[in-house]
Amino acid sequence: MNGGNEKSQLIDNIIDSFERSCAKGAEYYREAAEEGDPAAQNAYGWCFIVGNGVNKDFYEAVRWFRSAAKQGNMRAQYNLAMCYEEGHGIGVNLEKAFEWHMKAALQGDDRAQLHVGWSYQVGNGVKKNKKEAFAWLKKSAEQGNPQALSDLGYCYFNGIGVKKDKVAGLECYKQGAAKGSAAAAYNIGCCYRHGDGVARDKQKAVEWYENAASLGDTSAMLSLGRMFESGDGKDLNKSFMWYKKALDCGEALAELILSKKKFKNVLNGKTD
């Protein structure tokens, strides 16, 4: 009758073993980091970001990232850039973020290349330049970065930094979706829903929106809610379900939509 206690003790033992292992790993990283090894410095800095074997401390993380980044460590350069971009352990400085993203991007980091592309798109830490934005998104996409593939597809569809090419755009979306990009799957759904670059096909739109929704995309959930709310195939129960999922994922707009009388009726079992 003490199975529950035994299971609890086993879990405690596993956690204790894991924590001791993390602490030991952090100690190894610290020793190598203090000897000047840049890879170890970056790894030790990351320990402070996630609290792996040490207490979380963004200031310490930045200190070790900076030391490794100055030695040319690509991963540390990206991590330091993100600290500047998001204000972790240091004040937000978009110019510095761009500087370090660029250093990592030039070494081939696809995540940094994506951020450089975004920076050029909106002018974060650098003057806006649509062609440069496209070029860096393309570099990241060519390495298979899912978000970059989705963003590159959007550029092709809308002629941002490149001549409009919806065939190329759709191909980028499909590649991004295949690699797990919710945004790319959502964009394909929009293409089929509105007949943009492909023949209009409601069923395919629903399928792609469901794909994106399964990956947590609330825009896809709202789109599914709208599609089932009106038009052919109207189904308020399904519409309610998708709006509710969006709400559960933190989408504020869904709360406003669900306040409509017809959805209150669905909740109360009245679907006339």
PDB file of N, CA and C in Angstrom, residues 136-189:
ATOM      1  N   TRP A 136      19.289  38.911 -46.130  1.00  0.00           N
ATOM      2  CA  TRP A 136      19.651  38.179 -44.912  1.00  0.00           C
ATOM      3  C   TRP A 136      18.610  37.119 -44.551  1.00  0.00           C
ATOM      4  N   LEU A 137      17.352  37.401 -44.817  1.00  0.00           N
ATOM      5  CA  LEU A 137      16.332  36.371 -44.613  1.00  0.00           C
ATOM      6  C   LEU A 137      16.589  35.184 -45.533  1.00  0.00           C
ATOM      7  N   LYS A 138      17.019  35.485 -46.755  1.00  0.00           N
ATOM      8  CA  LYS A 138      17.318  34.430 -47.721  1.00  0.00           C
ATOM      9  C   LYS A 138      18.486  33.569 -47.245  1.00  0.00           C
ATOM     10  N   LYS A 139      19.509  34.205 -46.696  1.00  0.00           N
ATOM     11  CA  LYS A 139      20.657  33.444 -46.178  1.00  0.00           C
ATOM     12  C   LYS A 139      20.204  32.479 -45.073  1.00  0.00           C
ATOM     13  N   SER A 140      19.351  32.982 -44.168  1.00  0.00           N
ATOM     14  CA  SER A 140      18.852  32.146 -43.078  1.00  0.00           C
ATOM     15  C   SER A 140      17.961  31.030 -43.614  1.00  0.00           C
ATOM     16  N   ALA A 141      17.099  31.377 -44.568  1.00  0.00           N
ATOM     17  CA  ALA A 141      16.185  30.386 -45.148  1.00  0.00           C
ATOM     18  C   ALA A 141      16.948  29.286 -45.873  1.00  0.00           C
ATOM     19  N   GLU A 142      18.032  29.654 -46.528  1.00  0.00           N
ATOM     20  CA  GLU A 142      18.828  28.664 -47.256  1.00  0.00           C
ATOM     21  C   GLU A 142      19.464  27.644 -46.319  1.00  0.00           C
ATOM     22  N   GLN A 143      19.541  27.999 -45.042  1.00  0.00           N
ATOM     23  CA  GLN A 143      20.047  27.049 -44.046  1.00  0.00           C
ATOM     24  C   GLN A 143      18.898  26.255 -43.406  1.00  0.00           C
ATOM     25  N   GLY A 144      17.674  26.524 -43.872  1.00  0.00           N
ATOM     26  CA  GLY A 144      16.526  25.753 -43.394  1.00  0.00           C
ATOM     27  C   GLY A 144      15.825  26.321 -42.192  1.00  0.00           C
ATOM     28  N   ASN A 145      16.107  27.586 -41.837  1.00  0.00           N
ATOM     29  CA  ASN A 145      15.430  28.181 -40.681  1.00  0.00           C
ATOM     30  C   ASN A 145      13.939  28.330 -40.993  1.00  0.00           C
ATOM     31  N   PRO A 146      13.055  27.681 -40.227  1.00  0.00           N
ATOM     32  CA  PRO A 146      11.619  27.683 -40.530  1.00  0.00           C
ATOM     33  C   PRO A 146      10.991  29.069 -40.552  1.00  0.00           C
ATOM     34  N   GLN A 147      11.324  29.907 -39.567  1.00  0.00           N
ATOM     35  CA  GLN A 147      10.749  31.253 -39.513  1.00  0.00           C
ATOM     36  C   GLN A 147      11.238  32.093 -40.686  1.00  0.00           C
ATOM     37  N   ALA A 148      12.502  31.941 -41.049  1.00  0.00           N
ATOM     38  CA  ALA A 148      13.044  32.697 -42.172  1.00  0.00           C
ATOM     39  C   ALA A 148      12.354  32.289 -43.471  1.00  0.00           C
ATOM     40  N   LEU A 149      12.062  31.001 -43.626  1.00  0.00           N
ATOM     41  CA  LEU A 149      11.361  30.529 -44.816  1.00  0.00           C
ATOM     42  C   LEU A 149       9.976  31.164 -44.906  1.00  0.00           C
ATOM     43  N   SER A 150       9.290  31.240 -43.768  1.00  0.00           N
ATOM     44  CA  SER A 150       7.968  31.866 -43.749  1.00  0.00           C
ATOM     45  C   SER A 150       8.069  33.348 -44.094  1.00  0.00           C
ATOM     46  N   ASP A 151       9.033  34.038 -43.497  1.00  0.00           N
ATOM     47  CA  ASP A 151       9.203  35.473 -43.748  1.00  0.00           C
ATOM     48  C   ASP A 151       9.634  35.742 -45.187  1.00  0.00           C
ATOM     49  N   LEU A 152      10.474  34.861 -45.722  1.00  0.00           N
ATOM     50  CA  LEU A 152      10.922  35.020 -47.098  1.00  0.00           C
ATOM     51  C   LEU A 152       9.731  34.848 -48.046  1.00  0.00           C
ATOM     52  N   GLY A 153       8.865  33.884 -47.737  1.00  0.00           N
ATOM     53  CA  GLY A 153       7.660  33.698 -48.543  1.00  0.00           C
ATOM     54  C   GLY A 153       6.799  34.936 -48.546  1.00  0.00           C
ATOM     55  N   TYR A 154       6.677  35.576 -47.381  1.00  0.00           N
ATOM     56  CA  TYR A 154       5.892  36.810 -47.274  1.00  0.00           C
ATOM     57  C   TYR A 154       6.506  37.915 -48.136  1.00  0.00           C
ATOM     58  N   CYS A 155       7.832  37.986 -48.147  1.00  0.00           N
ATOM     59  CA  CYS A 155       8.514  38.993 -48.971  1.00  0.00           C
ATOM     60  C   CYS A 155       8.206  38.762 -50.448  1.00  0.00           C
ATOM     61  N   TYR A 156       8.272  37.501 -50.878  1.00  0.00           N
ATOM     62  CA  TYR A 156       7.977  37.194 -52.281  1.00  0.00           C
ATOM     63  C   TYR A 156       6.523  37.540 -52.627  1.00  0.00           C
ATOM     64  N   PHE A 157       5.606  37.216 -51.723  1.00  0.00           N
ATOM     65  CA  PHE A 157       4.188  37.463 -51.990  1.00  0.00           C
ATOM     66  C   PHE A 157       3.881  38.953 -52.096  1.00  0.00           C
ATOM     67  N   ASN A 158       4.590  39.750 -51.318  1.00  0.00           N
ATOM     68  CA  ASN A 158       4.264  41.173 -51.239  1.00  0.00           C
ATOM     69  C   ASN A 158       5.295  42.087 -51.901  1.00  0.00           C
ATOM     70  N   GLY A 159       6.307  41.496 -52.528  1.00  0.00           N
ATOM     71  CA  GLY A 159       7.312  42.290 -53.213  1.00  0.00           C
ATOM     72  C   GLY A 159       8.117  43.168 -52.286  1.00  0.00           C
ATOM     73  N   ILE A 160       8.510  42.620 -51.138  1.00  0.00           N
ATOM     74  CA  ILE A 160       9.293  43.382 -50.166  1.00  0.00           C
ATOM     75  C   ILE A 160      10.777  43.065 -50.352  1.00  0.00           C
ATOM     76  N   GLY A 161      11.492  44.002 -50.945  1.00  0.00           N
ATOM     77  CA  GLY A 161      12.918  43.802 -51.186  1.00  0.00           C
ATOM     78  C   GLY A 161      13.220  42.907 -52.369  1.00  0.00           C
ATOM     79  N   VAL A 162      12.182  42.479 -53.069  1.00  0.00           N
ATOM     80  CA  VAL A 162      12.340  41.571 -54.200  1.00  0.00           C
ATOM     81  C   VAL A 162      11.112  41.708 -55.092  1.00  0.00           C
ATOM     82  N   LYS A 163      11.250  41.330 -56.353  1.00  0.00           N
ATOM     83  CA  LYS A 163      10.107  41.359 -57.258  1.00  0.00           C
ATOM     84  C   LYS A 163       9.070  40.330 -56.814  1.00  0.00           C
ATOM     85  N   LYS A 164       7.796  40.676 -56.896  1.00  0.00           N
ATOM     86  CA  LYS A 164       6.738  39.754 -56.501  1.00  0.00           C
ATOM     87  C   LYS A 164       6.843  38.447 -57.272  1.00  0.00           C
ATOM     88  N   ASP A 165       6.717  37.346 -56.515  1.00  0.00           N
ATOM     89  CA  ASP A 165       6.766  36.017 -57.135  1.00  0.00           C
ATOM     90  C   ASP A 165       5.993  35.068 -56.210  1.00  0.00           C
ATOM     91  N   LYS A 166       4.705  34.934 -56.475  1.00  0.00           N
ATOM     92  CA  LYS A 166       3.861  34.138 -55.577  1.00  0.00           C
ATOM     93  C   LYS A 166       4.162  32.644 -55.649  1.00  0.00           C
ATOM     94  N   VAL A 167       4.675  32.188 -56.777  1.00  0.00           N
ATOM     95  CA  VAL A 167       5.066  30.780 -56.884  1.00  0.00           C
ATOM     96  C   VAL A 167       6.231  30.501 -55.932  1.00  0.00           C
ATOM     97  N   ALA A 168       7.231  31.377 -55.973  1.00  0.00           N
ATOM     98  CA  ALA A 168       8.381  31.229 -55.070  1.00  0.00           C
ATOM     99  C   ALA A 168       7.946  31.413 -53.618  1.00  0.00           C
ATOM    100  N   GLY A 169       7.014  32.346 -53.401  1.00  0.00           N
ATOM    101  CA  GLY A 169       6.528  32.588 -52.043  1.00  0.00           C
ATOM    102  C   GLY A 169       5.833  31.374 -51.463  1.00  0.00           C
ATOM    103  N   LEU A 170       4.967  30.761 -52.257  1.00  0.00           N
ATOM    104  CA  LEU A 170       4.243  29.579 -51.772  1.00  0.00           C
ATOM    105  C   LEU A 170       5.198  28.428 -51.491  1.00  0.00           C
ATOM    106  N   GLU A 171       6.227  28.302 -52.318  1.00  0.00           N
ATOM    107  CA  GLU A 171       7.213  27.242 -52.100  1.00  0.00           C
ATOM    108  C   GLU A 171       7.953  27.461 -50.776  1.00  0.00           C
ATOM    109  N   CYS A 172       8.276  28.717 -50.482  1.00  0.00           N
ATOM    110  CA  CYS A 172       8.920  29.030 -49.199  1.00  0.00           C
ATOM    111  C   CYS A 172       7.998  28.686 -48.040  1.00  0.00           C
ATOM    112  N   TYR A 173       6.720  29.042 -48.180  1.00  0.00           N
ATOM    113  CA  TYR A 173       5.754  28.714 -47.125  1.00  0.00           C
ATOM    114  C   TYR A 173       5.706  27.208 -46.889  1.00  0.00           C
ATOM    115  N   LYS A 174       5.646  26.449 -47.984  1.00  0.00           N
ATOM    116  CA  LYS A 174       5.544  24.989 -47.855  1.00  0.00           C
ATOM    117  C   LYS A 174       6.779  24.398 -47.194  1.00  0.00           C
ATOM    118  N   GLN A 175       7.949  24.915 -47.556  1.00  0.00           N
ATOM    119  CA  GLN A 175       9.181  24.431 -46.924  1.00  0.00           C
ATOM    120  C   GLN A 175       9.207  24.783 -45.444  1.00  0.00           C
ATOM    121  N   GLY A 176       8.769  25.992 -45.131  1.00  0.00           N
ATOM    122  CA  GLY A 176       8.728  26.407 -43.729  1.00  0.00           C
ATOM    123  C   GLY A 176       7.750  25.580 -42.927  1.00  0.00           C
ATOM    124  N   ALA A 177       6.570  25.326 -43.500  1.00  0.00           N
ATOM    125  CA  ALA A 177       5.561  24.519 -42.806  1.00  0.00           C
ATOM    126  C   ALA A 177       6.059  23.099 -42.577  1.00  0.00           C
ATOM    127  N   ALA A 178       6.771  22.555 -43.560  1.00  0.00           N
ATOM    128  CA  ALA A 178       7.312  21.197 -43.430  1.00  0.00           C
ATOM    129  C   ALA A 178       8.323  21.103 -42.294  1.00  0.00           C
ATOM    130  N   LYS A 179       8.938  22.240 -41.968  1.00  0.00           N
ATOM    131  CA  LYS A 179       9.922  22.262 -40.884  1.00  0.00           C
ATOM    132  C   LYS A 179       9.306  22.712 -39.558  1.00  0.00           C
ATOM    133  N   GLY A 180       7.970  22.849 -39.545  1.00  0.00           N
ATOM    134  CA  GLY A 180       7.300  23.147 -38.285  1.00  0.00           C
ATOM    135  C   GLY A 180       6.954  24.593 -38.026  1.00  0.00           C
ATOM    136  N   SER A 181       6.997  25.439 -39.051  1.00  0.00           N
ATOM    137  CA  SER A 181       6.639  26.846 -38.857  1.00  0.00           C
ATOM    138  C   SER A 181       5.125  27.015 -38.857  1.00  0.00           C
ATOM    139  N   ALA A 182       4.574  27.422 -37.727  1.00  0.00           N
ATOM    140  CA  ALA A 182       3.135  27.673 -37.635  1.00  0.00           C
ATOM    141  C   ALA A 182       2.746  28.841 -38.526  1.00  0.00           C
ATOM    142  N   ALA A 183       3.606  29.862 -38.586  1.00  0.00           N
ATOM    143  CA  ALA A 183       3.319  31.043 -39.396  1.00  0.00           C
ATOM    144  C   ALA A 183       3.217  30.676 -40.870  1.00  0.00           C
ATOM    145  N   ALA A 184       4.105  29.786 -41.330  1.00  0.00           N
ATOM    146  CA  ALA A 184       4.081  29.373 -42.730  1.00  0.00           C
ATOM    147  C   ALA A 184       2.807  28.597 -43.037  1.00  0.00           C
ATOM    148  N   ALA A 185       2.422  27.703 -42.132  1.00  0.00           N
ATOM    149  CA  ALA A 185       1.192  26.926 -42.327  1.00  0.00           C
ATOM    150  C   ALA A 185      -0.018  27.856 -42.357  1.00  0.00           C
ATOM    151  N   TYR A 186      -0.033  28.838 -41.485  1.00  0.00           N
ATOM    152  CA  TYR A 186      -1.123  29.816 -41.450  1.00  0.00           C
ATOM    153  C   TYR A 186      -1.190  30.588 -42.772  1.00  0.00           C
ATOM    154  N   ASN A 187      -0.042  31.004 -43.273  1.00  0.00           N
ATOM    155  CA  ASN A 187      -0.011  31.766 -44.518  1.00  0.00           C
ATOM    156  C   ASN A 187      -0.522  30.938 -45.699  1.00  0.00           C
ATOM    157  N   ILE A 188      -0.207  29.649 -45.709  1.00  0.00           N
ATOM    158  CA  ILE A 188      -0.727  28.782 -46.773  1.00  0.00           C
ATOM    159  C   ILE A 188      -2.245  28.699 -46.665  1.00  0.00           C
ATOM    160  N   GLY A 189      -2.736  28.601 -45.424  1.00  0.00           N
ATOM    161  CA  GLY A 189      -4.178  28.587 -45.215  1.00  0.00           C
ATOM    162  C   GLY A 189      -4.828  29.834 -45.779  1.00  0.00           C
TER     163      GLY A 189
END
